Coordinates of C-alpha atoms in Angstrom, one line a residue:
Chain A
M26 CA 7.1 -9.0 5.1
P27 CA 6.0 -5.7 6.6
L28 CA 8.2 -4.1 4.0
H29 CA 5.7 -5.0 1.4
D30 CA 3.4 -2.1 2.3
E31 CA 1.8 -0.2 -0.5
A32 CA 2.4 3.1 1.3
G33 CA 6.0 2.1 2.0
A34 CA 8.6 -0.2 0.4
G35 CA 8.4 -3.1 -2.0
V36 CA 5.1 -2.5 -3.6
T37 CA 4.1 -6.0 -4.2
V38 CA 1.0 -8.1 -3.2
F39 CA 2.9 -10.8 -1.3
G40 CA 2.7 -8.9 2.0
R41 CA -1.0 -8.0 1.7
P42 CA -3.0 -9.5 4.6
L43 CA -5.3 -11.5 2.4
V44 CA -2.3 -13.2 0.8
L45 CA -0.2 -13.4 3.9
G46 CA -2.9 -14.2 6.5
P47 CA -4.1 -17.6 5.1
V48 CA -0.7 -18.7 4.0
L49 CA 1.1 -17.7 7.2
G50 CA -1.8 -19.2 9.2
A51 CA -1.4 -22.5 7.3
V52 CA 2.3 -22.5 8.0
L53 CA 1.7 -21.8 11.7
G54 CA -0.9 -24.5 11.9
D55 CA -4.2 -22.5 11.9
W56 CA -5.2 -21.3 8.5
I57 CA -8.8 -20.5 9.6
V58 CA -7.7 -17.9 12.1
G59 CA -5.1 -16.7 9.6
A60 CA -7.9 -16.3 6.9
R61 CA -10.2 -14.5 9.3
L62 CA -7.4 -12.1 10.5
G63 CA -6.2 -11.7 6.9
V64 CA -9.7 -10.7 5.8
V65 CA -10.2 -8.2 8.6
C66 CA -6.7 -6.6 8.3
E67 CA -7.0 -6.4 4.5
L68 CA -10.3 -4.7 4.6
F69 CA -9.2 -2.4 7.4
S70 CA -6.2 -1.3 5.3
L71 CA -7.9 -0.6 2.0
Q72 CA -7.9 3.2 2.5
E73 CA -6.0 4.9 -0.3
P74 CA -2.5 6.1 0.7
V75 CA -3.0 9.3 -1.1
G76 CA -0.4 12.0 -0.6
G77 CA 1.0 11.8 2.8
R78 CA -1.8 9.8 4.3
L79 CA -0.7 6.6 5.9
P80 CA -3.4 3.9 6.1
L81 CA -3.3 1.2 8.7
N82 CA -0.5 -1.2 8.0
G83 CA -2.4 -4.4 7.4
T84 CA 0.8 -6.5 7.1
V85 CA 2.0 -5.5 10.6
A86 CA -1.5 -6.0 11.9
V87 CA -1.9 -9.5 10.5
C88 CA 1.6 -10.6 11.5
A89 CA 1.2 -9.4 15.0
A90 CA -2.3 -10.7 15.5
L91 CA -1.4 -14.1 14.1
T92 CA 1.8 -14.3 16.2
L93 CA -0.5 -13.8 19.3
A94 CA -3.4 -16.0 18.1
V95 CA -1.3 -19.1 17.3
R96 CA 0.3 -18.9 20.7
G97 CA -3.1 -19.3 22.3
L98 CA -4.3 -15.7 22.9
A99 CA -8.1 -15.4 22.2
A100 CA -8.7 -14.1 18.7
P101 CA -10.6 -11.0 19.8
A102 CA -7.7 -9.9 21.9
A103 CA -5.2 -10.8 19.3
L104 CA -7.0 -8.7 16.7
A105 CA -7.1 -5.7 19.0
A106 CA -3.4 -6.1 19.9
G107 CA -2.5 -6.5 16.2
L108 CA -4.4 -3.4 15.2
G109 CA -2.8 -1.5 18.1
L110 CA 0.7 -2.4 17.0
A111 CA -0.1 -1.5 13.4
W112 CA -1.3 1.9 14.6
A113 CA 1.9 2.3 16.6
Y114 CA 3.9 1.4 13.4
G115 CA 2.0 4.1 11.5
R116 CA 2.7 6.7 14.1
I117 CA 6.4 5.9 14.2
E118 CA 6.6 5.9 10.4
S119 CA 4.8 9.2 10.3
A120 CA 7.4 10.7 12.6
A121 CA 10.2 9.1 10.5
R122 CA 8.8 10.8 7.4
H123 CA 8.9 14.1 9.2
R124 CA 12.5 13.5 10.3
R125 CA 13.6 12.5 6.7
S126 CA 12.6 16.0 5.5
G127 CA 16.2 17.1 5.4
S128 CA 17.6 14.1 3.6
A129 CA 17.2 15.5 0.0
R130 CA 18.8 18.7 1.1
R131 CA 21.7 16.8 2.5
C132 CA 22.1 15.1 -0.9
E133 CA 22.1 18.5 -2.6
E134 CA 24.8 19.6 -0.2
T135 CA 26.9 16.6 -1.2
L136 CA 26.4 17.5 -4.8
A137 CA 27.4 21.1 -4.2
R138 CA 30.6 19.8 -2.7
G139 CA 31.4 18.1 -6.0
E140 CA 30.5 14.5 -4.8
E141 CA 27.8 12.1 -5.7
P142 CA 25.4 11.2 -2.9
D143 CA 24.9 7.5 -2.1
L144 CA 21.2 7.2 -2.8
G145 CA 21.3 3.5 -2.5
R146 CA 22.7 3.8 1.0
A147 CA 20.0 6.2 2.0
T148 CA 17.4 3.7 0.7
L149 CA 19.0 0.7 2.4
A150 CA 19.1 2.7 5.7
A151 CA 15.4 3.4 5.4
V152 CA 14.6 -0.3 4.5
L153 CA 16.7 -1.5 7.5
G154 CA 14.9 1.0 9.7
R155 CA 11.6 -0.5 8.7
V156 CA 12.8 -4.0 9.1
L157 CA 14.1 -3.2 12.7
L158 CA 10.9 -1.4 13.6
A159 CA 8.7 -4.3 12.4
A160 CA 10.9 -6.9 14.0
F161 CA 10.8 -4.9 17.3
L162 CA 7.0 -4.7 17.2
L163 CA 6.5 -8.4 16.3
G164 CA 9.1 -9.3 19.0
A165 CA 7.1 -7.2 21.5
A166 CA 3.9 -9.0 20.4
W167 CA 5.7 -12.4 21.0
A168 CA 7.1 -11.4 24.3
L169 CA 3.9 -9.8 25.6
R170 CA 1.7 -12.9 24.8
P171 CA 1.8 -14.3 28.4
A172 CA 1.0 -11.0 29.9
L173 CA -1.8 -10.3 27.4
G174 CA -3.2 -13.8 28.0
A175 CA -3.2 -13.3 31.7
A176 CA -4.9 -9.8 31.3
W177 CA -7.5 -11.3 29.0
A178 CA -8.3 -14.1 31.5
A179 CA -8.5 -11.6 34.4
A180 CA -10.5 -9.0 32.5
P181 CA -14.0 -8.2 33.6
N182 CA -16.8 -9.6 31.5
F183 CA -17.9 -6.3 30.1
L184 CA -14.4 -5.6 28.7
R185 CA -14.3 -9.0 27.1
A186 CA -17.8 -8.4 25.7
G187 CA -16.5 -5.2 24.0
F188 CA -13.6 -7.0 22.2
E189 CA -15.8 -9.9 21.3
L190 CA -18.3 -7.6 19.7
G191 CA -15.5 -5.8 17.9
W192 CA -14.2 -9.2 16.6
G193 CA -17.7 -10.3 15.5
L194 CA -18.4 -7.0 13.7
A195 CA -14.9 -6.5 12.2
P196 CA -15.6 -8.3 8.9
W197 CA -18.8 -6.2 8.4
I198 CA -17.0 -3.0 9.2
G199 CA -14.3 -4.1 6.7
L200 CA -16.9 -4.7 4.0
G201 CA -18.3 -1.2 4.7
A202 CA -14.8 0.2 4.2
L203 CA -14.4 -1.8 1.0
L204 CA -17.7 -0.3 -0.4
Q205 CA -16.5 3.2 0.8
T206 CA -13.1 2.8 -1.0
A207 CA -14.8 1.6 -4.2
R208 CA -17.2 4.6 -3.9
V209 CA -20.2 2.4 -4.7
P210 CA -23.1 3.1 -4.5
Chain B
M7 CA 17.6 1.3 -23.0
R8 CA 19.4 -1.9 -22.1
P9 CA 17.2 -4.6 -20.4
T10 CA 19.6 -4.6 -17.4
V11 CA 19.0 -0.9 -16.9
R12 CA 15.3 -1.3 -17.3
L13 CA 15.2 -4.1 -14.8
A14 CA 17.3 -2.0 -12.4
M15 CA 14.9 0.9 -12.7
L16 CA 11.9 -1.4 -12.2
W17 CA 13.5 -3.0 -9.2
R18 CA 14.4 0.3 -7.6
G19 CA 10.9 1.6 -8.4
L20 CA 9.5 -0.9 -5.9
F21 CA 11.3 1.1 -3.2
L22 CA 10.0 4.5 -4.5
Q23 CA 8.3 5.3 -1.3
V24 CA 10.7 3.9 1.3
C25 CA 12.5 7.3 1.7
W26 CA 9.2 9.2 1.6
S27 CA 9.6 12.6 3.4
D28 CA 7.1 15.3 4.3
E29 CA 9.2 17.9 2.5
R30 CA 9.9 16.3 -0.9
R31 CA 7.8 13.2 -0.8
Q32 CA 9.2 10.5 -3.1
A33 CA 12.1 12.6 -4.4
L34 CA 14.9 10.4 -3.0
G35 CA 13.3 7.2 -4.3
W36 CA 12.7 8.8 -7.6
A37 CA 16.3 9.9 -8.0
W38 CA 17.5 6.4 -7.0
M39 CA 15.2 4.9 -9.5
L40 CA 16.5 7.0 -12.4
E41 CA 20.1 6.8 -11.3
P42 CA 21.1 3.7 -13.5
W43 CA 19.8 5.5 -16.6
L44 CA 21.4 8.8 -15.6
S45 CA 24.7 7.0 -15.1
C46 CA 24.4 5.7 -18.7
L47 CA 23.7 9.1 -20.2
W48 CA 25.9 11.5 -18.3
P49 CA 29.6 11.0 -17.6
P50 CA 30.8 11.3 -14.0
G51 CA 31.2 15.0 -13.2
P52 CA 29.2 18.2 -13.1
E53 CA 26.7 17.0 -15.7
R54 CA 25.8 13.9 -13.8
R55 CA 25.6 15.8 -10.6
A56 CA 23.3 18.3 -12.2
A57 CA 21.1 15.5 -13.5
I58 CA 20.8 14.0 -10.0
A59 CA 20.0 17.4 -8.6
R60 CA 17.2 17.9 -11.1
H61 CA 15.5 14.8 -9.8
L62 CA 15.9 15.6 -6.1
V63 CA 13.1 18.2 -6.2
A64 CA 9.7 17.3 -4.7
F65 CA 8.0 14.5 -6.5
N66 CA 4.9 12.5 -5.8
T67 CA 2.8 10.1 -7.9
N68 CA 1.1 6.7 -7.6
P69 CA 3.9 4.1 -7.3
H70 CA 2.3 1.8 -10.0
A71 CA 2.3 4.7 -12.4
A72 CA 5.7 6.1 -11.7
P73 CA 7.5 3.9 -14.3
V74 CA 5.5 5.7 -17.1
V75 CA 6.8 9.0 -15.8
A76 CA 10.3 7.5 -15.5
G77 CA 10.1 6.3 -19.2
V78 CA 9.1 9.7 -20.5
V79 CA 11.8 11.5 -18.4
A80 CA 14.4 8.9 -19.5
A81 CA 13.6 9.6 -23.2
L82 CA 13.8 13.3 -22.7
E83 CA 17.1 13.1 -20.7
E84 CA 18.5 10.9 -23.5
R85 CA 17.6 13.5 -26.1
A86 CA 19.1 16.3 -24.0
A87 CA 22.3 14.3 -23.5
R88 CA 22.7 14.1 -27.3
T89 CA 22.4 17.9 -27.8
Q90 CA 24.2 20.9 -26.6
G91 CA 23.6 24.5 -25.6
P92 CA 20.2 26.2 -25.6
E93 CA 18.5 23.1 -27.2
R94 CA 19.7 21.0 -24.3
S95 CA 18.5 23.5 -21.7
A96 CA 15.1 23.7 -23.4
L97 CA 14.8 19.9 -23.4
L98 CA 15.7 19.6 -19.8
A99 CA 13.2 22.3 -18.9
R100 CA 10.6 20.4 -20.9
A101 CA 11.5 17.2 -19.0
T102 CA 11.0 19.0 -15.7
Q103 CA 7.6 20.4 -16.7
L104 CA 6.4 17.1 -18.1
K105 CA 7.6 15.2 -15.1
A106 CA 5.5 17.5 -12.8
A107 CA 2.5 17.4 -15.0
L108 CA 2.6 13.6 -15.6
A109 CA 3.2 12.9 -11.9
A110 CA 0.1 14.9 -10.9
G111 CA -2.1 13.5 -13.6
L112 CA -1.0 9.9 -13.3
G113 CA -1.0 10.2 -9.5
G114 CA -4.8 10.9 -9.6
L115 CA -5.5 8.3 -12.3
G116 CA -3.3 5.6 -10.6
D117 CA -4.8 6.2 -7.2
A118 CA -8.3 6.0 -8.6
F119 CA -7.6 2.9 -10.7
F120 CA -5.2 0.8 -8.6
W121 CA -6.3 1.7 -5.1
G122 CA -9.9 2.8 -5.7
A123 CA -11.0 0.1 -8.1
L124 CA -8.5 -2.8 -8.7
R125 CA -7.5 -3.4 -5.2
P126 CA -11.0 -3.4 -3.7
F127 CA -12.0 -5.7 -6.5
A128 CA -9.1 -8.1 -5.8
A129 CA -9.9 -8.0 -2.0
A130 CA -13.6 -8.6 -2.6
L131 CA -12.9 -11.5 -5.0
A132 CA -10.5 -13.0 -2.4
V133 CA -13.0 -12.6 0.4
A134 CA -15.8 -14.1 -1.7
T135 CA -13.4 -17.0 -2.7
L136 CA -13.0 -17.8 1.0
A137 CA -16.8 -18.2 1.2
W138 CA -17.1 -20.2 -2.0
A139 CA -14.2 -22.6 -1.7
P140 CA -13.5 -23.0 2.0
A141 CA -11.6 -26.3 1.5
A142 CA -8.9 -24.7 -0.6
A143 CA -9.4 -21.2 0.8
P144 CA -5.8 -20.2 1.6
L145 CA -4.6 -21.3 -1.8
W146 CA -7.4 -19.8 -3.8
S147 CA -7.9 -16.5 -2.0
S148 CA -4.2 -15.8 -2.1
A149 CA -4.0 -16.9 -5.8
A150 CA -7.0 -14.7 -6.7
Y151 CA -5.5 -11.7 -5.0
I152 CA -2.1 -12.2 -6.7
F153 CA -3.6 -12.9 -10.1
V154 CA -6.1 -10.1 -10.1
F155 CA -4.1 -7.3 -8.5
G156 CA -0.4 -8.3 -8.5
L157 CA -0.2 -9.4 -12.1
P158 CA -1.9 -6.3 -13.7
A159 CA 0.1 -4.0 -11.4
A160 CA 3.4 -5.7 -12.4
L161 CA 2.4 -5.5 -16.0
A162 CA 1.5 -1.8 -15.7
R163 CA 5.0 -1.1 -14.3
W164 CA 6.8 -3.1 -17.0
K165 CA 4.8 -1.8 -19.9
G166 CA 4.6 1.7 -18.4
L167 CA 8.3 2.1 -18.5
E168 CA 8.6 0.6 -21.9
R169 CA 5.8 2.7 -23.5
G170 CA 6.8 5.9 -21.6
Y171 CA 10.3 5.6 -23.0
A172 CA 9.1 4.7 -26.5
L173 CA 6.4 7.3 -26.8
G174 CA 8.1 10.1 -24.9
E175 CA 6.0 13.2 -24.9
G176 CA 3.3 11.3 -26.9
V177 CA 2.5 9.1 -23.9
G178 CA -0.4 11.4 -22.8
A179 CA -2.3 10.8 -26.0
A180 CA -1.8 7.1 -25.7
L181 CA -3.0 7.1 -22.1
K182 CA -6.2 9.0 -23.1
E183 CA -7.0 6.1 -25.4
L184 CA -7.1 3.7 -22.6
P185 CA -10.7 3.2 -21.3
L186 CA -9.6 3.6 -17.7
A187 CA -12.9 5.2 -16.6
A188 CA -14.9 2.3 -18.0
W189 CA -12.6 -0.3 -16.4
Q190 CA -12.8 1.5 -13.1
G191 CA -16.6 1.7 -13.1
A192 CA -16.8 -2.0 -13.9
L193 CA -14.3 -3.0 -11.3
R194 CA -16.0 -1.0 -8.6
W195 CA -19.4 -2.4 -9.3
A196 CA -18.0 -5.9 -9.4
A197 CA -16.2 -5.3 -6.1
A198 CA -19.5 -4.1 -4.6
I199 CA -21.4 -7.1 -5.9
L200 CA -18.8 -9.5 -4.6
A201 CA -18.7 -7.8 -1.2
L202 CA -22.5 -8.0 -0.9
E203 CA -22.3 -11.7 -2.0
A204 CA -19.7 -12.3 0.8
A205 CA -22.0 -10.4 3.2
R206 CA -24.9 -12.6 2.1
R207 CA -23.0 -15.7 2.9
G208 CA -22.1 -14.3 6.3
I209 CA -18.5 -13.6 5.0
L210 CA -16.7 -16.5 6.7
S211 CA -19.7 -18.4 8.0
R212 CA -18.5 -21.5 6.1
V213 CA -15.0 -21.1 7.3
E214 CA -15.7 -20.2 10.9
P215 CA -19.2 -20.0 12.2
F216 CA -19.9 -16.8 14.0
T217 CA -23.5 -17.2 14.9
G218 CA -25.7 -14.3 15.8
A219 CA -23.5 -11.7 14.1
A220 CA -25.3 -11.6 10.7
A221 CA -28.2 -9.3 11.6
P222 CA -26.2 -6.7 13.6
G223 CA -23.4 -7.1 11.1
A224 CA -25.6 -6.2 8.2
A225 CA -26.9 -3.2 10.2
V226 CA -23.4 -2.1 10.9
L227 CA -22.5 -2.5 7.2
L228 CA -25.5 -0.3 6.2
L229 CA -24.6 2.3 8.9
Y230 CA -21.0 2.4 7.7
V231 CA -22.1 3.0 4.1
V232 CA -24.5 5.7 5.1
L233 CA -22.0 7.5 7.4
G234 CA -19.4 7.2 4.7
R235 CA -21.5 9.3 2.4
F236 CA -21.5 12.2 4.9
A237 CA -18.0 12.0 6.4
P238 CA -15.8 10.0 4.1
Q239 CA -12.6 11.5 5.4
R240 CA -13.3 11.0 9.1
L241 CA -14.8 7.5 8.9
T242 CA -12.2 4.7 8.9
A243 CA -12.6 1.0 9.6
A244 CA -10.2 1.3 12.6
R245 CA -12.3 4.1 14.1
A246 CA -15.5 2.1 13.5
Y247 CA -13.9 -0.9 15.2
V248 CA -12.9 1.1 18.2
A249 CA -16.5 2.5 18.4
A250 CA -17.8 -1.1 18.2
V251 CA -15.4 -2.3 21.0
L252 CA -16.4 0.7 23.2
G253 CA -20.0 0.2 22.5
G254 CA -19.8 -3.5 23.4
M255 CA -18.0 -2.6 26.7
L256 CA -20.8 -0.1 27.5
A257 CA -23.4 -2.6 26.7
G258 CA -21.6 -5.2 28.8
A259 CA -21.3 -2.8 31.7
A260 CA -25.0 -2.0 31.4
G261 CA -25.9 -5.7 31.5
W262 CA -27.3 -5.8 27.9
T263 CA -25.2 -8.7 26.8

């Protein structure tokens, strides 16, 4: 599902957080949290992926946050962790884009040798790289759930107050982002 | 163009950005998208290799608009393959020029329409649907998003390739006849109205009560819109969220909560 990222591969709507969040939430048994996380992650990832800019990957964010929330982690902490993992995904993808800079030149070298480059293989490798990265991050979210739960329970009140305020205001911040993206007023 | 080739190009077009690189942007995905058609036109050998090399140069456009460019380039490549000598060279040079010009123009148009208007509208409609029909929310909000954004985007890809190939160099004139600016304006205002309607209802207050957040939430929304006017590039939702979390921590530490 993280493949269906508008700034990446498989440009379809099925991986958008507003589609995936409620549906995945319903499948996992809590569509309300799925809807709420879907709304927030969707609105947070509306920024236009113009040129080389990578907006927050809402698909990774909603999958990771839901993975944590349905396993019992408090929703404010799950959202923060999901957004953090989506940010990490974006950093790694950004580095990968830099590393891929020589790939077209390598194809040209292959052409110069009188052979045809296997463009499908290059695409498949990039797709697999994304799948593995997303799987690793979601696996990490799954594995870290007990540690995160313990940290949340032991966290001082003022830290929890911060995440709870962020959770409460997140839909409003998202709506502000929507109005900004639509350039209205 | 055979339907199987068109389908192959449309399918590959979904992966246009997967090999995105800082150096040549969508070039590899673009070349892979055109490959089925180039294989039909050019026999294996130097001509086909030259065709692939022509499309490995830097390329960047909106992925939903890329099929239009692909259609135009496919038509010109086809005409070039049927000619010889200087006429072929002239057609290929023309294809390269048009590709760059269309990619830049449609990139701007596509970004403004699909990501600046249609997607915010679809998102706003889906969010408002969650507030209007909470009982069937997962179904209806997802359906609204798929219907409002996914369907037009898929149609634009399908028709874009078809019309680009059929019209060739005349596609620019056909695109100018589309009232895109009017559609964009209408979608943006509709998105804003739906977003404000969702805000009025407390966004998800009927789905999940979050009491006490309405007043500060509305203030944050207003602040975001005002700040967005002054620093649109620097202000992102993620940064505003981090600021809210840190602000909440400071308030908690100061005993204000």
